[in-house]
Tab-separated table of C-alpha atoms in Angstrom:
chain	number	residue	atom	x	y	z
Q	1	PHE	CA	71.495	100.662	54.683
Q	2	ASN	CA	72.694	96.971	54.219
Q	3	ASN	CA	70.541	94.164	53.970
Q	4	ASN	CA	67.434	96.271	55.190
Q	5	GLN	CA	69.441	97.194	58.526
Q	6	ILE	CA	70.957	100.414	59.638
Q	7	HIS	CA	74.587	100.503	58.681
Q	8	GLY	CA	77.292	103.282	58.229
Q	9	PHE	CA	77.253	106.624	59.546
Q	10	GLY	CA	73.855	108.509	60.568
Q	11	ARG	CA	72.052	110.286	62.594
Q	12	MET	CA	68.885	109.385	64.796
Q	13	GLU	CA	66.654	110.948	67.204
Q	14	ILE	CA	65.672	108.456	69.540
Q	15	PRO	CA	62.426	109.113	71.799
Q	16	SER	CA	62.946	109.443	75.238
Q	17	THR	CA	66.688	108.991	75.035
Q	18	GLY	CA	68.202	111.808	72.810
Q	19	VAL	CA	70.082	112.280	69.457
Q	20	TYR	CA	72.813	109.953	68.394
Q	21	GLU	CA	75.199	110.752	65.537
Q	22	GLY	CA	77.820	108.264	64.453
Q	23	LEU	CA	78.470	104.755	62.983
Q	24	TRP	CA	75.837	101.966	62.678
Q	25	LYS	CA	76.097	98.197	62.178
Q	26	ASP	CA	73.309	95.781	62.317
Q	27	ASN	CA	70.587	98.493	63.503
Q	28	GLN	CA	72.668	99.384	66.567
Q	29	GLN	CA	75.180	102.008	67.296
Q	30	ASN	CA	78.639	100.281	66.907
Q	31	GLY	CA	81.867	102.352	66.423
Q	32	PHE	CA	82.573	105.807	67.106
Q	33	GLY	CA	79.472	108.255	67.685
Q	34	ILE	CA	78.089	111.021	69.913
Q	35	LEU	CA	74.900	110.511	71.966
Q	36	LYS	CA	73.362	113.603	73.386
Q	37	TYR	CA	70.838	112.571	75.873
Q	38	CYS	CA	67.673	114.291	76.587
Q	39	ASN	CA	68.769	115.507	80.189
Q	40	GLY	CA	71.725	117.474	78.666
Q	41	ASP	CA	74.465	114.540	79.297
Q	42	VAL	CA	76.637	113.756	76.284
Q	43	TYR	CA	78.768	110.633	75.518
Q	44	LYS	CA	81.529	110.854	73.062
Q	45	GLY	CA	83.078	107.425	72.406
Q	46	CYS	CA	82.678	103.918	70.973
Q	47	PHE	CA	79.760	102.104	71.136
Q	48	LYS	CA	79.069	98.294	70.839
Q	49	ASP	CA	75.411	96.960	70.272
Q	50	GLY	CA	74.036	100.288	71.349
Q	51	LEU	CA	76.002	100.734	74.561
Q	52	PRO	CA	79.290	102.760	75.529
Q	53	HIS	CA	82.072	100.325	75.079
Q	54	GLY	CA	85.993	100.854	74.705
Q	55	HIS	CA	87.163	104.546	75.158
Q	56	GLY	CA	84.873	107.300	75.758
Q	57	SER	CA	83.727	110.161	77.916
Q	58	LEU	CA	80.466	111.120	79.637
Q	59	LYS	CA	79.738	114.573	80.686
Q	60	HIS	CA	76.982	114.548	83.216
Q	61	GLY	CA	75.026	117.423	84.440
Q	62	SER	CA	75.316	121.030	83.847
Q	63	PHE	CA	78.841	122.834	84.567
Q	64	ILE	CA	77.246	126.262	84.618
Q	65	ALA	CA	75.351	125.617	87.429
Q	66	SER	CA	78.562	123.848	89.172
Q	67	ALA	CA	76.361	120.358	89.051
Q	68	ALA	CA	78.328	118.087	86.838
Q	69	SER	CA	80.876	115.536	86.386
Q	70	ILE	CA	82.925	114.012	83.659
Q	71	TYR	CA	84.272	110.513	83.331
Q	72	ILE	CA	86.773	109.699	80.478
Q	73	GLY	CA	88.051	105.968	80.365
Q	74	ASP	CA	87.154	102.680	79.621
Q	75	TRP	CA	83.590	101.016	79.318
Q	76	VAL	CA	82.171	97.724	78.937
Q	77	LEU	CA	78.645	97.582	77.797
Q	78	GLY	CA	77.591	100.585	79.136
Q	79	CYS	CA	79.295	100.424	82.652
Q	80	LYS	CA	82.560	102.294	83.641
Q	81	SER	CA	85.169	99.317	83.836
Q	82	GLY	CA	88.806	99.385	83.320
Q	83	TYR	CA	90.976	102.382	83.766
Q	84	GLY	CA	89.071	105.964	84.160
Q	85	VAL	CA	89.261	109.440	85.361
Q	86	MET	CA	86.164	110.902	87.122
Q	87	ASP	CA	86.013	114.618	88.305
Q	88	ASP	CA	83.053	115.402	90.157
Q	89	ILE	CA	82.556	119.227	90.649
Q	90	VAL	CA	79.714	118.850	93.064
Q	91	SER	CA	81.781	116.874	95.490
Q	92	GLY	CA	85.160	118.197	94.533
Q	93	GLU	CA	86.352	114.753	94.318
Q	94	LYS	CA	88.687	113.905	91.617
Q	95	TYR	CA	89.545	109.917	90.904
Q	96	LEU	CA	92.073	108.206	88.779
Q	97	GLY	CA	92.118	104.527	88.734
Q	98	THR	CA	90.358	101.384	87.698
Q	99	TRP	CA	86.763	100.716	87.762
Q	100	LEU	CA	84.426	97.762	87.354
Q	101	ASP	CA	80.758	97.823	86.789
Q	102	ASN	CA	80.218	101.545	87.646
Q	103	LYS	CA	82.419	101.417	90.867
Q	104	LYS	CA	85.696	102.513	91.805
Q	105	HIS	CA	87.674	98.867	92.069
Q	106	GLY	CA	91.059	98.047	92.349
Q	107	ASN	CA	94.246	100.300	92.305
Q	108	GLY	CA	93.252	104.164	92.367
Q	109	LEU	CA	93.659	107.762	94.000
Q	110	ILE	CA	91.358	110.421	94.939
Q	111	VAL	CA	92.029	113.818	95.671
Q	112	THR	CA	89.291	115.941	97.539
Q	113	SER	CA	87.903	119.485	97.470
Q	114	ASP	CA	89.851	119.703	101.108
Q	115	GLY	CA	93.354	118.895	99.649
Q	116	ILE	CA	93.328	115.441	101.012
Q	117	TYR	CA	95.208	112.501	98.842
Q	118	TYR	CA	94.454	109.061	99.040
Q	119	GLU	CA	96.132	106.386	97.144
Q	120	GLY	CA	95.464	102.549	97.606
Q	121	THR	CA	92.803	99.920	96.855
Q	122	PHE	CA	89.161	100.237	96.212
Q	123	ASN	CA	86.691	97.447	96.631
Q	124	GLN	CA	82.843	98.444	95.303
Q	125	ASP	CA	83.794	102.041	95.906
Q	126	ILE	CA	84.998	101.567	99.364
Q	127	PHE	CA	88.892	102.665	100.291
Q	128	THR	CA	89.893	99.619	101.896
Q	129	GLY	CA	93.261	97.597	102.858
Q	130	HIS	CA	96.709	99.142	102.601
Q	131	GLY	CA	96.719	102.469	101.261
Q	132	LEU	CA	98.383	106.068	102.031
Q	133	MET	CA	96.835	109.344	102.995
Q	134	ILE	CA	98.299	112.870	102.919
Q	135	LEU	CA	96.802	115.913	104.532
Q	136	GLU	CA	97.532	119.480	103.306
Q	137	ASP	CA	99.639	120.230	105.989
Q	138	GLY	CA	102.074	117.667	105.033
Q	139	THR	CA	100.530	115.053	107.757
Q	140	HIS	CA	100.819	111.469	106.318
Q	141	TYR	CA	99.453	108.037	107.014
Q	142	GLU	CA	100.597	104.837	105.770
Q	143	GLY	CA	98.731	101.667	106.758
Q	144	GLU	CA	95.125	100.092	106.740
Q	145	PHE	CA	91.866	101.829	105.757
Q	146	LYS	CA	88.216	101.149	106.033
Q	147	GLY	CA	86.806	103.821	103.871
Q	148	THR	CA	87.996	107.241	102.931
Q	149	GLY	CA	89.363	108.920	105.717
Q	150	ASN	CA	88.911	106.071	108.063
Q	151	ILE	CA	92.180	104.854	109.477
Q	152	ASN	CA	91.577	101.200	110.797
Q	153	GLY	CA	94.394	98.745	111.474
Q	154	LYS	CA	98.179	99.024	111.912
Q	155	GLY	CA	100.170	101.974	110.228
Q	156	VAL	CA	102.397	104.571	110.646
Q	157	LEU	CA	101.054	108.214	111.263
Q	158	THR	CA	103.920	111.112	110.587
Q	159	LEU	CA	102.827	114.436	111.634
Q	160	ASN	CA	103.856	117.628	109.869
Q	161	SER	CA	106.419	117.873	112.800
Q	162	GLY	CA	108.224	114.804	111.791
Q	163	HIS	CA	107.210	112.557	114.874
Q	164	MET	CA	105.710	109.237	113.935
Q	165	ILE	CA	103.355	107.379	115.919
Q	166	GLU	CA	103.426	103.426	114.967
Q	167	GLY	CA	100.940	100.975	116.165
Q	168	SER	CA	97.069	100.146	115.909
Q	169	LEU	CA	95.074	103.283	114.872
Q	170	MET	CA	91.578	103.909	114.361
Q	171	GLY	CA	89.393	106.995	113.482
Q	172	SER	CA	89.718	109.718	111.219
Q	173	PRO	CA	91.683	112.957	111.552
Q	174	SER	CA	88.566	115.252	111.712
Q	175	ASP	CA	87.313	113.218	114.566
Q	176	GLY	CA	90.161	111.999	116.237
Q	177	ILE	CA	92.432	108.964	115.905
Q	178	LYS	CA	92.534	106.366	118.742
Q	179	ILE	CA	95.937	104.736	119.447
Q	180	SER	CA	96.475	101.116	120.846
Q	181	ASN	CA	99.515	99.321	121.199
Q	182	GLY	CA	101.362	102.471	119.552
Q	183	THR	CA	104.912	103.767	119.836
Q	184	LEU	CA	105.768	107.536	119.446
Q	185	ASN	CA	109.129	108.173	117.746
Q	186	LEU	CA	110.638	111.683	118.245
């Protein structure tokens, strides 16, 4: 304690939250600590005024039950913000890139459980604008997107045979791609 306030290293059981072990200042978690939540989640990293802030990792869910995710990266007052990596075992999706208020926002890349690679710009969790998609068989598309897997605008689709389709494309590889005002280059 310092001036009747929790200060320094300590451990506290917080009802309905979990157990915190780490640094305290002015009665709040400030500095490095580990918070083991009642639901089994674990945050290890920096805190500011009782919230994850700075660099840290959050393990969520049960890895034994294959229903978990882990985020390692930057936090701002309890929210994923800045650069971070998220591995979601449930969806099989891995994301590396920037975050803002717990959402993918800015430059990043995703690799799906189907082996599809996406790289480009995210806006509030939506893959949008100019980007790149590479399928497992080597087929790739570079151009405009409106959502993960949703081609929408001008771009170039290069098939695994090497043939290229350039023009306005719309759709997804799984549901079909509509081509308007396009050129096939053999």
